Amino acid sequence: MRLRRNLSAIGITLVLALAACSGAPEATTSAPGNPSPESSGGTETGSQGGSITISVGPEIPVFDPQLATGLANVGITNLVIEVLVYPDPETGEPTPGLAESWEPLEGGSVWRLNLRQGVEFTDGTPFDAEAVKFNLDRILDPATESPFRGRLSAVEEVLVVDDHTVDIQLTGPFGPFIRLLGEPGIGMNSPAQVDALGADYPTDPIGTGPFILDSFTPGQGAVLVANEDYWGGRPLLDEVRTLPIPDDPARVVALEAGDVQLIYNVPSQDLARLEDNPDLELLQAPGARAIELNINHSVEPFDDVRVRQALHHAIDKQALNETVFAGLAEVSTSFFTSRAFGYSEQEPYEYDVERARELLAEAGYPDGFETRLSYGEGLYLSSPEVAQTLQAMLGEAGIVVELEPIESATFLSDFYKPASENPYELAISGISNGPLDAWKGTQHYHGTRSGFISDGSNQMFYSNPDVDAALDTGETSADPEVRAEAYAEAQRLLWEDAVTVPLYIQPQFVAKSSALRDVFVRANETVDLFTAWLAD
Amino acid sequence: MLAYLIRRSLLLLFVLFGAVVLVFIAVRSIPGNPAEIMAGPERTPEEVESLMEQWGFDRPLPEQFARYLANVARGDLGRSVSSRRPVTQELAERLPLTVAIATMALVLGSGIGVLVGIRSSLDRGGLWDRVATIGSLTGVSIPSFWIALILMTVFAAQLGWLPAVGIRSPAHFVLPVTTLMLEPLAIAARQTRSAMLEVLGQDYIRTAQSKGLSARRIIRRHALRNAAIPVVTVLGLAWGSLLSGSIIVESVFGIPGLGKLTVDAIAARDYPMLQGVALLFALLFGLSNLLVDVFYAQIDPRVRVS
């Protein structure tokens, strides 16, 4: 299959390129978390100049990472307003951004950040410890209405140690905290500009990034121009424009017509056509969102572990990947991507329809049963195709599945309802993992929820004290070994209990003009254009 | 005439109030709320609660409604939950584009449609008539998002004659306006044809013919004028459907008008923005109906009395 071979070739090139530049966190001459243009695998060196237009889909409602919604959009704002640390595209390990180094103190209750020196916001305001405190306090202030406030709920106080050192005091030890600072929403705005403009700040935001916001018209998009004095060197492109095109097929046509040079969220039915076009290139970015078949344990017969294991045996995850994603997705072998910290591979449940039928018979359902499979429309890539494939597979084992597509906001609203009001039995859910840490990939299995970031998203209504204890250890320790061990234990228990059926890690497809080179897509669904350049 | 105008305007106010009530309740009955969307797919209940509290959406409905009405009376439609800018400002920025595109589509579509309709009526049952009938039936039946994509694929992606998305130059208007004008074109063609056929069968046309007037003169002076009433009615309604059609067409072509604003506001459950958009749409729709009524009264004195 031509599409597949070429795509994996691109993937391999990307992986090699990234591998070549990982490590050496103190290297400050290249873009944060990214290879320098020279080491990115291409033989050509990028030339300066040119303007591109990109479309991630929906529009950016507000140009301020602390206030924006939609990860891809927030990522665009990061081209102007940077974060303290960037997740490495492959491993998710934090790499230096505006913070050059960091260390946990007092067992992980305090995190000390050493900031990059000599950095200025583009309005001349120095980037220093006061600026970090200002921004974190701004996110934490309920009046700011930042959707990222919850991410920082573990923060008790931000202390300025000296001009270039900040201590973040947490309410208790919290291991993965530093990875949370890599979330695209935790951007560093110019304090002077925020104070000067107040509520109008998003119309003229100021950051330290490789690009400067030249103009922003809600609905029409943004115009970014190169920051000549960027601390990491001038970006190669002169100008980046964004254009909102919410309609999927229209976005693809716009790319084919040359109106835009890069699009996000390529619909899977268009992959083959784009691949056949010599003027275009498809990139498969390493995804981090784990797609699962969510099981509501509070509904019969899903309270029976044998029934849940039967679901596992009845679903051929490889075939699902082949059918819907041409084999390009990462098949789940635990509850989150193998690239994340704390991943521990589990023994797969063999695809075995007979075994599934046996388990169902043991559980008292020799003739199978009827159930519903619900999913949010347009919420995750190719959900309808995935749901139809699952319907067919489960049908083989005697489980008659009725498909229930639901408008995405409605779906999410109902999905988070407590057991008594929750309308779903089986559902397709997607767990993001921007921090690439076991903590993010497993916290929603906690039965009672203690500690930080109570997200109440245990939509299985599953509770196991042993799992909870392991998760608590993993969360509150700052020792990588202790954490890894705790999470391995948690994954083993969860896998045995067949809490959900993890299916695959959602692939991200980005399509671009062949002339646009050295574009990188991070695991947290954001794009980096620092190294990008236009060939003639 | 003035009394008639005042009566109709008061009725419009009443309709607007109804629309405000209806939309206020409707947006809050769709599952999901703005705070849930803003906080994202994985969120804490506390995040959602605190956002709802900030915006005052946790207050009892009657209280929210009273406050909203008081603000509307002062011309304050609140601020958008997603862009955080005043709703009136956003509406004012986006209205001209939508009205411009809808007007162009209406004028071009109905202009061409009336000509096609006249031609058809004069050639009843002929080849021209049949082609026009099939064409206009197709025009009203094909969904606009499909036409939009076909036009984009052919004229932008394959031929490369026109830009596909966005609004940056006059050329950007061609495809969206073409997409939107097909429906009024088809409607105008069909209406004109049937109205003309009815009028052409009237005695006064025969009289005019026997007076020896030229066919051109008969059509202009006698037939068209009388055929105008049903055509104007239907076009008045078509204006309304153009506004709603803009919702789809603007999303496909990435045009930052009212239609796209509506889609975004629904997706974000942006209550203040949705209320504002609905109020504006109701106002535009009501005004166009009012204009049609006034036009009637102008050309047909019987309407004014009843």
GROMACS .gro file of C-alpha atoms in nm, chain A residues 161-526:
model
  366
  161VAL     CA    1   1.361   3.415   4.502
  162ASP     CA    2   1.571   3.653   4.294
  163ASP     CA    3   1.547   3.812   3.949
  164HIS     CA    4   1.586   3.482   3.770
  165THR     CA    5   1.467   3.225   4.022
  166VAL     CA    6   1.111   3.132   4.116
  167ASP     CA    7   0.987   2.887   4.378
  168ILE     CA    8   0.643   2.742   4.320
  169GLN     CA    9   0.501   2.625   4.652
  170LEU     CA   10   0.244   2.345   4.613
  171THR     CA   11  -0.011   2.227   4.867
  172GLY     CA   12   0.182   1.898   4.886
  173PRO     CA   13   0.432   1.689   4.692
  174PHE     CA   14   0.329   1.649   4.329
  175GLY     CA   15   0.562   1.456   4.096
  176PRO     CA   16   0.446   1.550   3.746
  177PHE     CA   17   0.407   1.922   3.822
  178ILE     CA   18   0.686   2.041   3.596
  179ARG     CA   19   0.526   1.866   3.298
  180LEU     CA   20   0.205   2.061   3.359
  181LEU     CA   21   0.397   2.383   3.305
  182GLY     CA   22   0.445   2.265   2.945
  183GLU     CA   23   0.070   2.289   2.879
  184PRO     CA   24   0.019   2.540   2.598
  185GLY     CA   25  -0.219   2.747   2.812
  186ILE     CA   26   0.044   2.836   3.073
  187GLY     CA   27   0.187   3.111   2.849
  188MET     CA   28   0.394   3.407   2.964
  189ASN     CA   29   0.238   3.741   2.870
  190SER     CA   30   0.404   4.079   2.914
  191PRO     CA   31   0.290   4.205   3.256
  192ALA     CA   32   0.322   4.567   3.143
  193GLN     CA   33   0.094   4.509   2.846
  194VAL     CA   34  -0.165   4.314   3.049
  195ASP     CA   35  -0.174   4.597   3.304
  196ALA     CA   36  -0.199   4.861   3.034
  197LEU     CA   37  -0.477   4.702   2.830
  198GLY     CA   38  -0.675   4.509   3.092
  199ALA     CA   39  -0.971   4.332   2.934
  200ASP     CA   40  -0.855   4.443   2.587
  201TYR     CA   41  -0.522   4.264   2.626
  202PRO     CA   42  -0.605   3.983   2.378
  203THR     CA   43  -0.641   4.242   2.099
  204ASP     CA   44  -0.272   4.335   2.129
  205PRO     CA   45  -0.088   4.064   2.322
  206ILE     CA   46   0.288   4.076   2.379
  207GLY     CA   47   0.513   3.776   2.441
  208THR     CA   48   0.872   3.666   2.401
  209GLY     CA   49   0.815   3.425   2.111
  210PRO     CA   50   0.968   3.379   1.766
  211PHE     CA   51   0.675   3.568   1.613
  212ILE     CA   52   0.500   3.893   1.695
  213LEU     CA   53   0.126   3.936   1.657
  214ASP     CA   54   0.085   4.199   1.388
  215SER     CA   55  -0.294   4.197   1.372
  216PHE     CA   56  -0.576   3.979   1.491
  217THR     CA   57  -0.931   3.999   1.363
  218PRO     CA   58  -1.171   3.761   1.533
  219GLY     CA   59  -1.321   3.541   1.263
  220GLN     CA   60  -1.056   3.629   1.006
  221GLY     CA   61  -0.753   3.503   1.189
  222ALA     CA   62  -0.417   3.640   1.290
  223VAL     CA   63  -0.115   3.779   1.110
  224LEU     CA   64   0.216   3.696   1.279
  225VAL     CA   65   0.546   3.847   1.173
  226ALA     CA   66   0.900   3.728   1.253
  227ASN     CA   67   1.055   3.854   1.575
  228GLU     CA   68   1.397   3.981   1.460
  229ASP     CA   69   1.532   3.977   1.816
  230TYR     CA   70   1.405   3.637   1.929
  231TRP     CA   71   1.634   3.491   2.196
  232GLY     CA   72   1.662   3.167   1.997
  233GLY     CA   73   1.744   3.346   1.670
  234ARG     CA   74   1.517   3.486   1.402
  235PRO     CA   75   1.264   3.237   1.258
  236LEU     CA   76   1.302   3.170   0.884
  237LEU     CA   77   0.950   3.265   0.779
  238ASP     CA   78   0.866   3.634   0.753
  239GLU     CA   79   0.496   3.594   0.811
  240VAL     CA   80   0.245   3.336   0.930
  241ARG     CA   81  -0.126   3.394   0.876
  242THR     CA   82  -0.404   3.184   1.026
  243LEU     CA   83  -0.737   3.130   0.857
  244PRO     CA   84  -1.030   2.964   1.028
  245ILE     CA   85  -1.200   2.700   0.808
  246PRO     CA   86  -1.419   2.491   1.037
  247ASP     CA   87  -1.559   2.273   0.758
  248ASP     CA   88  -1.339   1.961   0.712
  249PRO     CA   89  -1.378   1.902   0.335
  250ALA     CA   90  -1.345   2.276   0.266
  251ARG     CA   91  -1.017   2.289   0.457
  252VAL     CA   92  -0.877   2.012   0.238
  253VAL     CA   93  -0.992   2.188  -0.081
  254ALA     CA   94  -0.835   2.512   0.041
  255LEU     CA   95  -0.503   2.331   0.075
  256GLU     CA   96  -0.537   2.176  -0.270
  257ALA     CA   97  -0.621   2.517  -0.415
  258GLY     CA   98  -0.310   2.665  -0.256
  259ASP     CA   99  -0.502   2.913  -0.041
  260VAL     CA  100  -0.339   2.766   0.268
  261GLN     CA  101  -0.008   2.584   0.307
  262LEU     CA  102  -0.080   2.375   0.615
  263ILE     CA  103  -0.394   2.222   0.761
  264TYR     CA  104  -0.474   2.035   1.078
  265ASN     CA  105  -0.717   1.751   1.136
  266VAL     CA  106  -0.716   1.593   0.792
  267PRO     CA  107  -1.028   1.377   0.763
  268SER     CA  108  -0.924   1.013   0.721
  269GLN     CA  109  -1.125   0.968   0.400
  270ASP     CA  110  -0.909   1.235   0.232
  271LEU     CA  111  -0.574   1.082   0.328
  272ALA     CA  112  -0.534   0.876   0.009
  273ARG     CA  113  -0.627   1.164  -0.219
  274LEU     CA  114  -0.385   1.404  -0.055
  275GLU     CA  115  -0.111   1.146  -0.067
  276ASP     CA  116  -0.155   1.114  -0.444
  277ASN     CA  117  -0.102   1.486  -0.490
  278PRO     CA  118   0.268   1.554  -0.562
  279ASP     CA  119   0.235   1.915  -0.445
  280LEU     CA  120   0.127   1.810  -0.099
  281GLU     CA  121   0.274   1.613   0.186
  282LEU     CA  122   0.108   1.431   0.471
  283LEU     CA  123   0.269   1.431   0.812
  284GLN     CA  124   0.174   1.191   1.080
  285ALA     CA  125   0.253   1.350   1.410
  286PRO     CA  126   0.300   1.138   1.719
  287GLY     CA  127  -0.030   1.160   1.900
  288ALA     CA  128  -0.087   1.132   2.271
  289ARG     CA  129  -0.464   1.098   2.306
  290ALA     CA  130  -0.565   0.747   2.411
  291ILE     CA  131  -0.893   0.635   2.260
  292GLU     CA  132  -1.082   0.386   2.472
  293LEU     CA  133  -1.403   0.195   2.469
  294ASN     CA  134  -1.541   0.337   2.792
  295ILE     CA  135  -1.749   0.098   2.999
  296ASN     CA  136  -2.009   0.211   3.251
  297HIS     CA  137  -1.968  -0.040   3.534
  298SER     CA  138  -2.281   0.083   3.708
  299VAL     CA  139  -2.495  -0.073   3.435
  300GLU     CA  140  -2.557  -0.446   3.405
  301PRO     CA  141  -2.395  -0.658   3.270
  302PHE     CA  142  -2.080  -0.443   3.274
  303ASP     CA  143  -2.041  -0.479   3.650
  304ASP     CA  144  -1.912  -0.831   3.575
  305VAL     CA  145  -1.540  -0.846   3.503
  306ARG     CA  146  -1.595  -1.148   3.273
  307VAL     CA  147  -1.821  -0.943   3.050
  308ARG     CA  148  -1.560  -0.667   3.029
  309GLN     CA  149  -1.290  -0.921   2.949
  310ALA     CA  150  -1.518  -1.064   2.683
  311LEU     CA  151  -1.530  -0.720   2.521
  312HIS     CA  152  -1.151  -0.720   2.517
  313HIS     CA  153  -1.137  -1.064   2.351
  314ALA     CA  154  -1.406  -0.976   2.098
  315ILE     CA  155  -1.227  -0.670   1.964
  316ASP     CA  156  -0.945  -0.717   1.715
  317LYS     CA  157  -0.747  -0.399   1.778
  318GLN     CA  158  -0.501  -0.464   1.494
  319ALA     CA  159  -0.781  -0.507   1.243
  320LEU     CA  160  -0.948  -0.191   1.373
  321ASN     CA  161  -0.627   0.000   1.315
  322GLU     CA  162  -0.592  -0.146   0.963
  323THR     CA  163  -0.954  -0.081   0.872
  324VAL     CA  164  -0.987   0.276   0.990
  325PHE     CA  165  -0.634   0.419   1.001
  326ALA     CA  166  -0.456   0.212   0.736
  327GLY     CA  167  -0.248   0.068   1.020
  328LEU     CA  168  -0.100   0.407   1.109
  329ALA     CA  169  -0.223   0.437   1.466
  330GLU     CA  170  -0.040   0.304   1.772
  331VAL     CA  171  -0.241   0.008   1.905
  332SER     CA  172  -0.285   0.043   2.282
  333THR     CA  173  -0.096  -0.207   2.493
  334SER     CA  174  -0.174  -0.026   2.815
  335PHE     CA  175  -0.389   0.273   2.907
  336PHE     CA  176  -0.178   0.544   2.746
  337THR     CA  177   0.090   0.594   2.481
  338SER     CA  178   0.410   0.393   2.513
  339ARG     CA  179   0.605   0.719   2.484
  340ALA     CA  180   0.478   0.852   2.815
  341PHE     CA  181   0.665   0.833   3.144
  342GLY     CA  182   0.559   0.533   3.353
  343TYR     CA  183   0.430   0.323   3.065
  344SER     CA  184   0.426  -0.049   3.134
  345GLU     CA  185   0.332  -0.290   2.858
  346GLN     CA  186   0.051  -0.532   2.938
  347GLU     CA  187  -0.012  -0.885   2.813
  348PRO     CA  188  -0.271  -0.834   2.538
  349TYR     CA  189  -0.607  -1.006   2.559
  350GLU     CA  190  -0.594  -1.232   2.252
  351TYR     CA  191  -0.847  -1.164   1.981
  352ASP     CA  192  -1.056  -1.478   2.034
  353VAL     CA  193  -1.430  -1.470   1.966
  354GLU     CA  194  -1.481  -1.819   2.112
  355ARG     CA  195  -1.314  -1.713   2.437
  356ALA     CA  196  -1.539  -1.406   2.444
  357ARG     CA  197  -1.849  -1.622   2.403
  358GLU     CA  198  -1.729  -1.857   2.680
  359LEU     CA  199  -1.677  -1.567   2.918
  360LEU     CA  200  -2.020  -1.431   2.836
  361ALA     CA  201  -2.173  -1.775   2.899
  362GLU     CA  202  -1.993  -1.799   3.234
  363ALA     CA  203  -2.131  -1.460   3.325
  364GLY     CA  204  -2.481  -1.582   3.242
  365TYR     CA  205  -2.518  -1.444   2.891
  366PRO     CA  206  -2.484  -1.751   2.665
  367ASP     CA  207  -2.683  -1.572   2.393
  368GLY     CA  208  -2.507  -1.242   2.433
  369PHE     CA  209  -2.695  -0.918   2.514
  370GLU     CA  210  -2.794  -0.585   2.366
  371THR     CA  211  -2.626  -0.256   2.441
  372ARG     CA  212  -2.561   0.093   2.307
  373LEU     CA  213  -2.236   0.248   2.189
  374SER     CA  214  -2.238   0.629   2.205
  375TYR     CA  215  -1.988   0.874   2.062
  376GLY     CA  216  -1.953   1.248   2.009
  377GLU     CA  217  -1.977   1.357   1.648
  378GLY     CA  218  -1.654   1.514   1.530
  379LEU     CA  219  -1.504   1.486   1.877
  380TYR     CA  220  -1.231   1.236   1.792
  381LEU     CA  221  -1.085   1.137   1.458
  382SER     CA  222  -1.305   0.897   1.256
  383SER     CA  223  -1.531   0.797   1.547
  384PRO     CA  224  -1.817   0.684   1.318
  385GLU     CA  225  -1.591   0.440   1.133
  386VAL     CA  226  -1.443   0.314   1.459
  387ALA     CA  227  -1.789   0.268   1.609
  388GLN     CA  228  -1.914   0.076   1.304
  389THR     CA  229  -1.613  -0.153   1.311
  390LEU     CA  230  -1.662  -0.220   1.683
  391GLN     CA  231  -2.031  -0.286   1.621
  392ALA     CA  232  -1.943  -0.554   1.366
  393MET     CA  233  -1.676  -0.715   1.588
  394LEU     CA  234  -1.892  -0.724   1.901
  395GLY     CA  235  -2.177  -0.862   1.690
  396GLU     CA  236  -1.959  -1.166   1.609
  397ALA     CA  237  -1.946  -1.243   1.981
  398GLY     CA  238  -2.321  -1.210   2.017
  399ILE     CA  239  -2.324  -0.859   2.159
  400VAL     CA  240  -2.579  -0.661   1.963
  401VAL     CA  241  -2.470  -0.298   1.959
  402GLU     CA  242  -2.688  -0.002   1.871
  403LEU     CA  243  -2.482   0.299   1.759
  404GLU     CA  244  -2.567   0.637   1.904
  405PRO     CA  245  -2.393   0.939   1.747
  406ILE     CA  246  -2.443   1.250   1.960
  407GLU     CA  247  -2.356   1.617   1.906
  408SER     CA  248  -2.016   1.654   2.070
  409ALA     CA  249  -2.092   1.917   2.337
  410THR     CA  250  -2.404   1.724   2.438
  411PHE     CA  251  -2.203   1.404   2.451
  412LEU     CA  252  -1.936   1.551   2.678
  413SER     CA  253  -2.191   1.713   2.903
  414ASP     CA  254  -2.371   1.383   2.958
  415PHE     CA  255  -2.050   1.183   2.972
  416TYR     CA  256  -1.938   1.359   3.289
  417LYS     CA  257  -2.267   1.312   3.471
  418PRO     CA  258  -2.273   1.098   3.787
  419ALA     CA  259  -2.372   0.731   3.757
  420SER     CA  260  -2.736   0.792   3.849
  421GLU     CA  261  -2.787   1.036   3.560
  422ASN     CA  262  -2.531   0.899   3.316
  423PRO     CA  263  -2.712   0.787   3.000
  424TYR     CA  264  -2.427   0.587   2.847
  425GLU     CA  265  -2.335   0.218   2.851
  426LEU     CA  266  -2.046   0.189   2.608
  427ALA     CA  267  -1.888   0.507   2.474
  428ILE     CA  268  -1.583   0.614   2.278
  429SER     CA  269  -1.371   0.836   2.499
  430GLY     CA  270  -1.039   1.007   2.441
  431ILE     CA  271  -0.791   1.088   2.717
  432SER     CA  272  -0.536   1.353   2.621
  433ASN     CA  273  -0.187   1.331   2.759
  434GLY     CA  274  -0.006   1.656   2.684
  435PRO     CA  275   0.234   1.607   2.979
  436LEU     CA  276   0.312   1.254   2.847
  437ASP     CA  277   0.302   1.116   3.199
  438ALA     CA  278   0.134   0.811   3.349
  439TRP     CA  279  -0.031   1.049   3.593
  440LYS     CA  280  -0.245   1.204   3.317
  441GLY     CA  281  -0.313   0.867   3.155
  442THR     CA  282  -0.446   0.700   3.469
  443GLN     CA  283  -0.582   0.963   3.706
  444HIS     CA  284  -0.936   0.918   3.578
  445TYR     CA  285  -0.938   0.560   3.711
  446HIS     CA  286  -0.909   0.684   4.067
  447GLY     CA  287  -1.208   0.568   4.265
  448THR     CA  288  -1.230   0.828   4.537
  449ARG     CA  289  -1.012   1.105   4.409
  450SER     CA  290  -0.788   1.269   4.655
  451GLY     CA  291  -0.488   1.491   4.604
  452PHE     CA  292  -0.457   1.729   4.316
  453ILE     CA  293  -0.674   1.810   4.025
  454SER     CA  294  -0.980   1.620   4.124
  455ASP     CA  295  -1.126   1.588   3.783
  456GLY     CA  296  -1.417   1.364   3.870
  457SER     CA  297  -1.382   1.201   3.534
  458ASN     CA  298  -1.401   0.839   3.646
  459GLN     CA  299  -1.672   0.763   3.394
  460MET     CA  300  -1.643   0.390   3.449
  461PHE     CA  301  -1.768   0.441   3.806
  462TYR     CA  302  -1.493   0.202   3.900
  463SER     CA  303  -1.331   0.195   4.240
  464ASN     CA  304  -1.042  -0.020   4.360
  465PRO     CA  305  -0.856   0.081   4.677
  466ASP     CA  306  -0.535  -0.088   4.556
  467VAL     CA  307  -0.542   0.112   4.235
  468ASP     CA  308  -0.613   0.430   4.430
  469ALA     CA  309  -0.317   0.368   4.661
  470ALA     CA  310  -0.082   0.312   4.366
  471LEU     CA  311  -0.210   0.623   4.188
  472ASP     CA  312  -0.167   0.831   4.504
  473THR     CA  313   0.195   0.718   4.537
  474GLY     CA  314   0.267   0.794   4.173
  475GLU     CA  315   0.117   1.138   4.203
  476THR     CA  316   0.273   1.255   4.526
  477SER     CA  317   0.628   1.129   4.477
  478ALA     CA  318   0.897   1.326   4.299
  479ASP     CA  319   1.122   1.018   4.271
  480PRO     CA  320   1.101   0.878   3.914
  481GLU     CA  321   1.172   0.521   4.028
  482VAL     CA  322   0.905   0.520   4.295
  483ARG     CA  323   0.661   0.674   4.052
  484ALA     CA  324   0.732   0.428   3.771
  485GLU     CA  325   0.688   0.134   4.005
  486ALA     CA  326   0.359   0.265   4.142
  487TYR     CA  327   0.218   0.326   3.797
  488ALA     CA  328   0.327  -0.018   3.675
  489GLU     CA  329   0.127  -0.167   3.960
  490ALA     CA  330  -0.176   0.049   3.884
  491GLN     CA  331  -0.170  -0.046   3.515
  492ARG     CA  332  -0.145  -0.416   3.598
  493LEU     CA  333  -0.448  -0.401   3.827
  494LEU     CA  334  -0.652  -0.192   3.585
  495TRP     CA  335  -0.567  -0.424   3.295
  496GLU     CA  336  -0.671  -0.735   3.494
  497ASP     CA  337  -0.999  -0.572   3.584
  498ALA     CA  338  -1.053  -0.480   3.217
  499VAL     CA  339  -1.173  -0.142   3.339
  500THR     CA  340  -1.201  -0.009   2.985
  501VAL     CA  341  -1.090  -0.142   2.649
  502PRO     CA  342  -0.800   0.081   2.539
  503LEU     CA  343  -0.811   0.082   2.158
  504TYR     CA  344  -0.541   0.298   2.004
  505ILE     CA  345  -0.353   0.625   2.035
  506GLN     CA  346  -0.522   0.876   1.807
  507PRO     CA  347  -0.299   0.960   1.512
  508GLN     CA  348  -0.273   1.326   1.413
  509PHE     CA  349  -0.262   1.399   1.045
  510VAL     CA  350  -0.129   1.728   0.926
  511ALA     CA  351  -0.115   1.804   0.556
  512LYS     CA  352   0.104   2.071   0.405
  513SER     CA  353   0.236   2.206   0.082
  514SER     CA  354   0.555   2.027  -0.026
  515ALA     CA  355   0.727   2.363  -0.046
  516LEU     CA  356   0.687   2.416   0.326
  517ARG     CA  357   0.973   2.238   0.505
  518ASP     CA  358   1.074   2.150   0.861
  519VAL     CA  359   0.741   2.179   1.035
  520PHE     CA  360   0.704   1.997   1.365
  521VAL     CA  361   0.392   1.888   1.543
  522ARG     CA  362   0.420   1.832   1.915
  523ALA     CA  363   0.254   1.548   2.102
  524ASN     CA  364   0.021   1.793   2.273
  525GLU     CA  365  -0.153   1.875   1.944
  526THR     CA  366   0.033   2.198   1.881
   0.00000   0.00000   0.00000
